[in-house]
Coordinates of C-alpha atoms in Angstrom, one line a residue:
M1 CA 137.5 105.2 86.7
A2 CA 135.2 106.2 83.9
T3 CA 131.6 105.0 84.4
R4 CA 130.3 105.7 80.9
Y5 CA 131.7 104.2 77.7
W6 CA 130.9 104.1 74.1
M7 CA 131.3 100.9 72.2
A8 CA 131.7 101.6 68.5
S9 CA 132.8 99.8 65.3
L10 CA 134.1 101.3 62.0
P11 CA 134.2 99.6 58.6
V12 CA 137.5 98.3 57.4
Q13 CA 138.4 98.6 53.7
S14 CA 141.9 97.3 53.7
S15 CA 143.6 96.7 57.1
A16 CA 142.2 96.9 60.6
S17 CA 145.6 97.9 61.9
T18 CA 145.7 100.8 59.5
V19 CA 142.2 102.1 60.6
W20 CA 143.2 101.6 64.3
G21 CA 146.4 103.6 63.8
Q22 CA 144.5 106.4 62.1
L23 CA 141.9 106.5 64.7
Q24 CA 144.4 106.6 67.5
D25 CA 146.2 109.5 65.8
S26 CA 143.0 111.5 65.3
I27 CA 141.9 111.0 68.9
S28 CA 145.3 111.9 70.4
K29 CA 145.5 115.1 68.3
Q30 CA 141.9 116.4 68.5
S31 CA 140.6 114.9 71.7
F32 CA 143.6 113.9 73.7
D33 CA 141.6 113.5 77.0
T34 CA 139.5 110.7 75.5
P35 CA 140.6 107.2 76.5
L36 CA 140.5 104.8 73.5
Y37 CA 140.8 101.0 73.6
R38 CA 140.6 98.3 71.0
F39 CA 137.8 95.8 71.6
N40 CA 138.7 92.4 70.3
V41 CA 135.7 90.6 68.9
P42 CA 136.4 87.0 67.7
N43 CA 135.1 85.5 64.4
L44 CA 131.7 84.4 65.5
R45 CA 129.4 82.1 63.6
V46 CA 127.4 84.4 61.2
G47 CA 124.5 82.2 60.1
T48 CA 122.0 83.5 57.7
L49 CA 120.9 87.1 57.1
D50 CA 117.4 86.3 58.3
S51 CA 118.8 84.9 61.5
L52 CA 120.9 88.1 62.0
L53 CA 117.9 90.4 61.4
S54 CA 115.8 88.3 63.9
L55 CA 118.6 88.4 66.4
A56 CA 119.0 92.1 66.1
D57 CA 115.4 92.6 67.5
D58 CA 116.1 90.2 70.4
L59 CA 119.4 92.0 71.2
L60 CA 117.6 95.2 72.0
K61 CA 115.3 93.6 74.5
S62 CA 117.9 91.3 76.0
N63 CA 120.4 94.2 76.4
A64 CA 118.0 96.1 78.6
F65 CA 117.4 93.0 80.8
V66 CA 121.1 92.0 81.1
E67 CA 122.2 95.6 81.9
G68 CA 119.3 96.1 84.3
A69 CA 120.3 92.9 86.2
T70 CA 123.9 93.9 86.4
Q71 CA 123.0 97.3 87.8
K72 CA 120.5 95.8 90.3
I73 CA 123.3 93.6 91.8
R74 CA 125.6 96.7 92.0
R75 CA 122.9 98.7 93.8
Q76 CA 122.5 95.9 96.2
I77 CA 126.2 95.9 96.9
D78 CA 126.2 99.6 97.5
E79 CA 123.3 99.3 99.9
L80 CA 124.9 96.5 101.9
E81 CA 128.2 98.3 102.1
K82 CA 126.5 101.5 103.2
S83 CA 124.5 99.7 105.9
S84 CA 127.7 98.2 107.3
G85 CA 129.8 101.3 106.9
V86 CA 132.4 99.4 105.0
D87 CA 133.7 100.1 101.5
A88 CA 135.2 96.9 100.1
G89 CA 136.7 98.7 97.1
S90 CA 136.4 98.2 93.4
L91 CA 134.3 95.5 91.8
T92 CA 136.1 92.8 89.8
V93 CA 135.8 90.0 87.4
D94 CA 138.1 87.2 88.5
G95 CA 140.2 89.7 90.3
V96 CA 140.3 92.2 87.3
P97 CA 138.7 95.6 87.9
I98 CA 135.5 95.9 85.7
D99 CA 136.8 98.9 83.8
S100 CA 140.0 96.9 82.9
Y101 CA 137.9 93.9 82.0
L102 CA 136.0 96.0 79.5
T103 CA 138.9 97.8 78.0
R104 CA 141.0 94.6 77.8
F105 CA 138.2 92.2 76.9
V106 CA 139.1 88.7 75.9
W107 CA 136.4 86.3 74.6
D108 CA 135.9 83.2 76.8
E109 CA 136.0 80.4 74.3
A110 CA 135.4 77.7 76.9
K111 CA 132.3 79.3 78.2
Y112 CA 130.9 80.6 74.9
P113 CA 132.2 78.6 71.9
T114 CA 132.6 80.8 68.9
M115 CA 131.2 78.1 66.6
S116 CA 127.8 78.1 68.5
P117 CA 125.0 79.9 66.7
L118 CA 124.7 83.5 67.9
K119 CA 121.1 83.0 69.1
E120 CA 122.2 80.1 71.2
T121 CA 124.9 82.2 72.8
V122 CA 122.5 85.1 73.5
D123 CA 119.8 82.8 74.9
G124 CA 122.5 81.2 77.1
I125 CA 123.5 84.6 78.5
H126 CA 119.9 85.6 79.0
S127 CA 119.0 82.4 80.9
F128 CA 122.1 82.6 83.1
V129 CA 121.4 86.2 84.0
A130 CA 117.7 85.4 84.7
K131 CA 118.7 82.6 87.0
V132 CA 121.1 84.9 88.9
E133 CA 118.4 87.6 89.2
D134 CA 115.9 85.1 90.6
D135 CA 118.5 83.9 93.1
L136 CA 119.1 87.6 94.1
K137 CA 115.4 88.1 94.7
V138 CA 115.2 85.1 97.0
R139 CA 118.3 86.0 99.0
V140 CA 117.3 89.7 99.4
A141 CA 113.8 88.7 100.5
E142 CA 115.3 86.4 103.2
Y143 CA 117.7 89.1 104.3
N144 CA 115.0 91.8 104.4
N145 CA 112.7 89.6 106.4
V146 CA 115.3 89.3 109.2
R147 CA 115.9 93.1 108.9
S148 CA 112.2 93.8 109.3
Q149 CA 111.9 91.6 112.3
L150 CA 114.9 93.3 113.9
S151 CA 113.7 96.7 113.0
A152 CA 110.3 96.0 114.6
I153 CA 112.0 94.9 117.8
N154 CA 114.3 98.0 117.8
R155 CA 111.3 100.3 117.2
K156 CA 109.8 98.8 120.4
Q157 CA 113.1 99.3 122.2
T158 CA 113.6 102.9 121.1
G159 CA 110.1 104.3 120.5
S160 CA 107.9 106.2 122.9
L161 CA 106.3 104.6 126.0
A162 CA 103.1 104.2 123.9
V163 CA 104.8 101.6 121.7
K164 CA 108.1 100.5 123.1
D165 CA 108.8 97.2 124.9
L166 CA 108.2 97.7 128.6
S167 CA 110.1 94.7 129.9
N168 CA 113.3 96.6 130.6
L169 CA 111.4 99.3 132.6
V170 CA 109.2 97.1 134.8
K171 CA 110.6 95.1 137.7
P172 CA 109.0 92.1 139.4
E173 CA 108.4 94.1 142.6
D174 CA 106.4 96.7 140.5
I175 CA 103.7 94.1 139.7
V176 CA 101.1 92.7 142.0
S177 CA 99.3 89.6 140.6
S178 CA 97.1 87.4 142.7
E179 CA 93.7 85.8 142.7
H180 CA 91.9 89.1 143.5
L181 CA 94.4 91.8 142.6
V182 CA 96.2 92.9 139.4
T183 CA 98.5 95.7 138.5
L184 CA 97.9 97.6 135.2
L185 CA 100.4 99.8 133.4
A186 CA 99.0 103.1 132.2
V187 CA 100.8 105.4 129.6
V188 CA 99.9 109.0 130.4
S189 CA 100.7 112.1 128.4
K190 CA 103.5 114.0 130.0
Y191 CA 101.2 117.0 130.3
S192 CA 98.3 115.0 131.7
Q193 CA 100.0 113.5 134.8
K194 CA 98.1 115.8 137.2
D195 CA 94.8 114.7 135.6
W196 CA 95.8 111.1 136.0
L197 CA 96.8 111.4 139.7
S198 CA 93.6 113.2 140.5
S199 CA 91.2 110.9 138.5
Y200 CA 92.5 107.3 138.3
E201 CA 91.0 106.4 141.7
T202 CA 87.5 107.4 140.6
L203 CA 87.5 105.6 137.2
T204 CA 85.9 102.5 138.8
D205 CA 84.4 101.4 142.1
Y206 CA 87.5 99.6 143.2
V207 CA 88.7 102.5 145.4
R208 CA 85.3 102.8 147.1
E209 CA 85.3 99.1 147.7
I210 CA 88.8 99.0 149.1
S211 CA 88.2 102.0 151.3
E212 CA 85.0 100.6 152.7
L213 CA 87.0 97.5 153.7
G214 CA 89.5 99.8 155.3
L215 CA 92.4 98.1 153.3
V216 CA 95.3 99.4 151.4
V217 CA 97.8 97.5 149.3
V218 CA 101.4 97.4 150.6
A219 CA 104.4 96.0 148.7
A220 CA 106.3 93.2 150.4
D221 CA 109.7 93.7 151.8
S222 CA 112.4 92.8 149.2
D223 CA 114.2 90.5 151.7
V224 CA 111.0 88.6 152.2
S225 CA 110.4 88.4 148.5
K226 CA 113.9 86.8 148.0
A227 CA 113.3 84.4 150.7
L228 CA 110.1 83.3 149.0
H229 CA 111.9 82.8 145.7
D230 CA 111.0 86.2 144.4
V231 CA 107.3 85.7 144.8
V232 CA 105.6 89.1 145.3
V233 CA 103.8 89.1 148.7
V234 CA 100.6 91.1 148.9
V235 CA 99.8 92.3 152.3
L236 CA 96.5 93.8 153.2
Q237 CA 96.6 96.1 156.2
P238 CA 93.8 98.0 157.9
C239 CA 93.7 101.6 156.7
R240 CA 93.7 104.3 159.4
R241 CA 90.8 106.7 159.2
H242 CA 90.8 110.3 160.1
G243 CA 87.2 111.5 160.1
G244 CA 86.5 109.7 156.7
A245 CA 87.7 107.2 154.2
K246 CA 91.3 107.4 153.3
V247 CA 91.9 106.9 149.6
P248 CA 94.7 104.3 148.8
R249 CA 97.5 105.6 146.6
S250 CA 98.3 102.6 144.5
S251 CA 99.7 104.4 141.4
K252 CA 103.4 104.8 141.0
K253 CA 105.5 106.4 138.2
L254 CA 108.0 104.0 136.8
H255 CA 109.5 105.9 133.9
E256 CA 109.1 109.1 131.9
D257 CA 110.3 110.1 128.4
N258 CA 109.8 113.2 126.2
E259 CA 106.1 112.4 125.5
Y260 CA 104.7 110.1 128.1
A261 CA 105.0 108.8 131.7
L262 CA 104.4 105.2 132.7
Y263 CA 102.3 104.6 135.9
T264 CA 101.3 101.4 137.7
V265 CA 97.8 101.1 139.2
T266 CA 96.7 98.2 141.4
L267 CA 93.0 97.2 141.5
F268 CA 90.7 94.3 141.8
N269 CA 90.7 91.8 139.0
R270 CA 86.9 92.1 138.4
V271 CA 87.0 95.8 137.6
A272 CA 90.2 95.7 135.4
D273 CA 88.3 95.6 132.1
N274 CA 86.0 98.4 133.1
F275 CA 89.0 100.4 134.3
R276 CA 90.7 100.0 130.8
I277 CA 87.6 101.4 129.1
K278 CA 87.2 104.3 131.5
A279 CA 90.9 105.1 131.2
R280 CA 90.8 105.1 127.4
E281 CA 87.8 107.5 127.5
R282 CA 89.9 109.9 129.5
G283 CA 92.8 109.6 127.1
F284 CA 95.0 107.3 129.1
Q285 CA 96.4 104.2 127.4
V286 CA 96.5 101.0 129.4
R287 CA 99.3 98.7 128.0
D288 CA 98.9 95.0 127.9
F289 CA 101.8 93.6 129.9
E290 CA 102.5 90.3 131.7
Y291 CA 105.8 89.9 133.5
N292 CA 107.4 86.6 132.9
S293 CA 111.1 86.0 133.5
E294 CA 111.2 83.2 131.0
T295 CA 109.6 85.3 128.4
Q296 CA 112.1 88.1 129.1
D297 CA 115.0 85.7 128.6
S298 CA 113.4 84.3 125.5
R299 CA 113.0 87.8 124.0
K300 CA 116.7 88.6 124.8
E301 CA 117.8 85.4 123.1
E302 CA 115.6 86.1 120.1
L303 CA 117.1 89.6 119.7
E304 CA 120.6 88.3 120.0
K305 CA 119.9 85.6 117.4
L306 CA 118.3 88.1 115.0
V307 CA 121.3 90.4 115.3
H308 CA 123.7 87.5 114.6
D309 CA 121.5 86.2 111.7
Q310 CA 121.3 89.7 110.1
E311 CA 125.1 90.2 110.2
A312 CA 125.7 86.6 108.9
M313 CA 123.2 87.0 106.1
R314 CA 124.5 90.5 105.2
S315 CA 128.0 89.2 104.9
S316 CA 126.9 86.1 103.0
L317 CA 124.7 88.2 100.6
L318 CA 127.5 90.7 100.1
Q319 CA 130.0 88.0 99.1
W320 CA 127.4 86.4 96.9
C321 CA 126.8 89.7 95.2
Y322 CA 130.5 90.3 94.6
S323 CA 130.9 86.9 93.0
S324 CA 127.6 87.1 91.0
Y325 CA 128.3 90.6 89.8
G326 CA 131.6 89.5 88.3
E327 CA 129.9 86.6 86.5
V328 CA 127.0 88.7 85.2
F329 CA 129.3 91.6 84.2
S330 CA 131.4 89.1 82.2
S331 CA 128.3 87.8 80.5
W332 CA 127.2 91.3 79.7
M333 CA 130.5 92.1 78.0
H334 CA 130.2 88.9 75.9
F335 CA 126.7 90.0 75.1
C336 CA 128.0 93.4 73.9
A337 CA 130.6 91.6 71.8
V338 CA 127.8 89.6 70.1
R339 CA 125.8 92.8 69.7
V340 CA 128.6 94.8 68.0
F341 CA 129.4 91.9 65.8
T342 CA 125.8 91.4 64.6
E343 CA 125.1 95.1 64.1
S344 CA 128.4 95.6 62.3
I345 CA 127.5 92.9 59.7
L346 CA 124.0 94.3 59.3
R347 CA 125.5 97.8 58.9
Y348 CA 128.7 97.1 56.8
G349 CA 127.8 93.8 55.1
L350 CA 129.6 90.5 54.6
P351 CA 132.2 89.2 55.1
P352 CA 132.7 90.6 58.6
S353 CA 135.3 93.4 58.3
F354 CA 135.2 96.0 61.0
L355 CA 137.2 97.5 63.9
A356 CA 135.5 97.5 67.3
C357 CA 136.7 99.9 70.0
V358 CA 135.7 101.4 73.3
L359 CA 135.9 105.1 74.1
A360 CA 135.3 107.1 77.3
P361 CA 134.8 110.7 76.1
S362 CA 134.0 113.5 78.5
Q363 CA 130.7 115.3 78.1
K364 CA 132.4 118.3 76.5
S365 CA 134.3 116.1 74.0
E366 CA 131.4 114.0 72.8
K367 CA 130.6 116.1 69.8
K368 CA 134.2 116.2 68.7
V369 CA 134.6 112.5 69.1
R370 CA 131.4 111.8 67.1
S371 CA 132.9 113.9 64.3
I372 CA 136.1 111.9 64.3
L373 CA 134.3 108.6 64.2
E374 CA 132.2 109.7 61.3
R375 CA 135.2 110.8 59.3
H376 CA 136.9 107.4 59.8
C377 CA 133.6 105.7 58.9
G378 CA 134.3 106.5 55.2
S379 CA 132.6 109.1 53.1
A380 CA 130.7 106.7 50.9
N381 CA 129.1 104.9 53.9
S382 CA 128.4 108.2 55.6
V383 CA 126.7 109.7 52.6
H384 CA 124.7 106.4 52.1
W385 CA 123.6 106.4 55.7
K386 CA 122.4 110.0 55.6
A387 CA 120.5 109.4 52.4
E388 CA 118.7 106.4 53.9
E389 CA 118.1 108.4 57.1
E390 CA 116.1 110.9 55.1
V391 CA 113.7 108.2 53.8
G392 CA 113.3 106.6 57.2
P393 CA 114.8 103.1 56.9
M394 CA 115.0 100.7 59.8
A395 CA 118.2 102.2 61.0
G396 CA 119.8 102.6 64.4
L397 CA 119.8 98.9 65.3
A398 CA 121.7 99.8 68.4
G399 CA 118.6 101.4 69.8
E400 CA 120.3 104.7 70.5
A401 CA 118.4 107.9 70.5
D402 CA 120.9 109.4 68.0
T403 CA 121.7 107.6 64.7
H404 CA 125.2 107.5 63.2
P405 CA 126.8 106.0 60.1
Y406 CA 128.8 103.7 62.3
V407 CA 127.7 101.2 65.0
S408 CA 127.6 102.8 68.4
F409 CA 125.9 102.2 71.8
T410 CA 126.6 103.2 75.3
I411 CA 127.7 101.1 78.3
N412 CA 126.9 102.6 81.7
L413 CA 128.9 100.9 84.5
V414 CA 126.9 102.6 87.2

């Protein structure tokens, strides 16, 4: 499928069928690889010359907006398909592939009555496309909001121990929490573990105070914990001395990744804040963590809901984009029909007598096709256009970078 087309119109002196036959013959002989299609423009309501001149200015601005909105929806479709790993196939307008809709265009009289003023038709197309674009912004914002929430959770699940969610790594039996004791979780650089093990007991006075009491923290037996409804039992036992105070070893490594190791440390509640400060000064990160089974279940449910919501919204947004793209593309083609009609009258005069066509030349054939179109434009019109071009008239209403003695503008489907 071609993605870049030219829409052009040539003046008709006698019969449009004759001009069409001659153009087909020239293209087939001199540029046989260039697809050529007739573009059927109905007899639209002309109005006054002043209204056409005023409309021509609006067409340039509106075309950029309508084309931009069409491409924006298409890019959104590509992004959604890429994220899901599914290619739904070609885009359509009421089941007709967009390239076929363009090359076999039929004006929708019911939607855009030909007797309506051209400005009314253009304004109607502009308003409709603007409404669709606003709707797209709202839907995409809602979808991206859910994606952002899910991405934030996934980052916590897959990041390093410094940022990831610790709930899946910490078990109830790893945590001591009572009126006097608390367990903190410290994130230690993988290469600083020896430093941690040799220094954590001296960061505050809790070790000294515990050793003076001759006590050490011992975890409860798991069977006892179950019997007591999973409540962690803290047992304080006298510490055996051998010639001096024995230092309690309350730190235990729970997990290690490529960068960090996660350690627990149990201490008195009243020195916990001071321990955090001292640990930070030594380069150890104490993570805020509170084990709560209800919170864990709630987080799991939230994650499942976000995953479900994201997929549902992605599917809904994709279907909406497919449908809206077809409607906006159809409006764009009707807009192009109004544009070629208006510019042909301003270029060739009244009454309307021109042949509109669509071509898809390859890059190497463009110069040759331009030459063919210019020859079929008529020598008088071509010479007149070149003469005006020299004195700098208000030419090139199509807004193209190159000016030609015939109406021509480009349609980019992608």
